[in-house]
C-alpha cells in the first residue's frame, strides 16, 4: 500500500513535470513566434517608410526647380507653365483603377506597377543628370534661356511615375501590414513623404549653394551639383528597386474579395458624382482656395526675387517640419465628432487675412537688407513666425476636411469615395495657383527709366513684356515697377475669399456637414449598414 502510494506520487510528479515542460516549450514556441512576427512587422514598416521616402524625392526635386528658375530671369507665365508638372498627383484617380486591377500574377499585384515605375524614375534622373544644366540655362549668361516646355514635360512624366508608385504602395500597405498595424501606413506615408520632399528640396538647395557651403561648412565651393545629385538618386532608385523586387515577396491572398473591378470603379465614381450634395461639396472644394492662391503660388518666388537666397528659404522649412507633423495630432482632438468642419469655418477667415500679412512682409522685405543686400537673423525669425501662423490655419483646414471626408464616405466603397474627394481637393488648390502665376505679369505695370547719361529711352516707355524689357535695356534704360501684380492679386484674393466665405461658403459648409449620413451613401450595402447603426 505504501509502495503503491509512493509510486502514484512519483507518477503524478513526473506527469506534473511533463505538463510543465510541455507548457514551457509551448510558451517558448509561442513567444518565439510572436517575436518573429513582430520583427517581420517592424521590417515591413521600415520598408513602407523607405518606399514613401523614395516617393517624396521626385516631388522635392520638382519643387526645387521653380526656385532655381527664378534666378534664371524667366517670366511668371513660364513659371505657370512649369507648375503643370505637379498636376499628376491631383488627377491620379484617372488611372488608379487600372493600377489596382491589372497586373502580372507572377510578379505581384503591387510590384507589377511599383517596380517599373521606380526603375523609370531612376532612368529619368540619370538621363536628366547629363542634360539638366543645359535645360535650365545659365544663371550668369542671360542668352542661354531655360527650355521650359521640355522641363515641364520631363518633370510631368517624373511626377506621373511617382503618382503611380504612390497608388501601388498605398494598396500594398493594406496587405503588407497586419490589421493591428495597418494604422502605421498613414504615419509612414506622412513621415516618409515629408522626409523625401526635404531630401529633394531642402538638402539639394542647401548643399548646392556655394554661399552656404563656404560660410557654414568651410568649403571652397558647393558640396553637390545639380547633375551629380540627380545622378546619385537615379542610382539609388535602380539599386533599391532591384533589391525590393528580388527580396520582398507579395501576398496577394490578403487583397479584399470585395474590391471593385476596373469598370465597376469608374461606374461607382459616376454614381457618386451624380448625387446633388456631392456636386455641391465638389463646388466648395474647387472654389474655397481662390482667396489665398497668390500667397501659395507667389510668396516664395517673390522673396527670391527680392534677394533672399533660395538656400536660406529652403532652410526655413526645417523648423516648420516638426510643427507640421505635430499639428494634425493636436487639431484632430477638435475635429473628432459629427461636425469637424466647424474648425474649417473658424480657420478660413484667418487664412484669408494671412494673404495680406504675406503681402505686407514682401513689401517691407527690402528694408531689412543691409548695404550689401544681406538679410540677418531678425528678418528670418519674422519669416518663420509668419509661415508658422499660416501653417496653423492651413493644417486646421486640411485636418477638418479630411475628418469630414471620413465621416461622409460610404464605408462599402470608402477607398474610391475618399480618393474622389481628395482629387477635387487637390484640383481646388492647383487651378487657382496656375491662374495666379499665369496672370500676375499681366497685372504688373512697369516703366522704362533712363539709367545712363546717353540713354535713348523714349518718354512713356514701358516694360510690360519681355520684348519691351529687352528694348529698354538696349536703349540704356532700366525697368521700374509701378504696380506689382502680386499685391493686386493678394487684394483681389482677400476680397474674393471674404465674399465667398460670408455670402455662401460658411453657410454651405454648415449645411453639408449637418446632412444625415444616409445622404452621402451610394451602395445598397452602405445604406443597410447605416440603417443597422441607427437601429443600434
PDB file of C-alpha atoms in Angstrom, residues 76 294 298 302 305 436 439-446 481-492:
ATOM      1  CA  UNK A  76       5.850  84.184 -64.221  1.00  0.00           C
ATOM      2  CA  UNK A 294      -1.440  84.359 -54.714  1.00  0.00           C
ATOM      3  CA  UNK A 298       3.969  83.552 -55.464  1.00  0.00           C
ATOM      4  CA  UNK A 302       8.740  86.994 -54.596  1.00  0.00           C
ATOM      5  CA  UNK A 305      13.123  87.991 -56.418  1.00  0.00           C
ATOM      6  CA  UNK A 436      -2.172  83.381 -60.102  1.00  0.00           C
ATOM      7  CA  UNK A 439      -1.705  86.422 -64.882  1.00  0.00           C
ATOM      8  CA  UNK A 440       0.498  88.157 -62.296  1.00  0.00           C
ATOM      9  CA  UNK A 441       2.639  89.627 -65.091  1.00  0.00           C
ATOM     10  CA  UNK A 442      -0.447  91.000 -66.864  1.00  0.00           C
ATOM     11  CA  UNK A 443      -1.443  92.798 -63.658  1.00  0.00           C
ATOM     12  CA  UNK A 444       2.021  94.328 -63.219  1.00  0.00           C
ATOM     13  CA  UNK A 445       2.745  97.824 -64.567  1.00  0.00           C
ATOM     14  CA  UNK A 446       6.352  98.919 -65.020  1.00  0.00           C
ATOM     15  CA  UNK A 481       7.826  98.509 -61.254  1.00  0.00           C
ATOM     16  CA  UNK A 482       4.958 100.931 -60.712  1.00  0.00           C
ATOM     17  CA  UNK A 483       2.299  98.454 -59.610  1.00  0.00           C
ATOM     18  CA  UNK A 484       3.244  94.872 -58.690  1.00  0.00           C
ATOM     19  CA  UNK A 485       0.690  92.276 -59.792  1.00  0.00           C
ATOM     20  CA  UNK A 486       1.418  90.255 -56.644  1.00  0.00           C
ATOM     21  CA  UNK A 487      -0.194  92.926 -54.470  1.00  0.00           C
ATOM     22  CA  UNK A 488      -3.094  93.259 -56.907  1.00  0.00           C
ATOM     23  CA  UNK A 489      -3.750  89.508 -56.750  1.00  0.00           C
ATOM     24  CA  UNK A 490      -3.319  89.479 -52.967  1.00  0.00           C
ATOM     25  CA  UNK A 491      -6.010  92.139 -52.502  1.00  0.00           C
ATOM     26  CA  UNK A 492      -8.304  90.534 -55.071  1.00  0.00           C
TER      27      UNK A 492
END
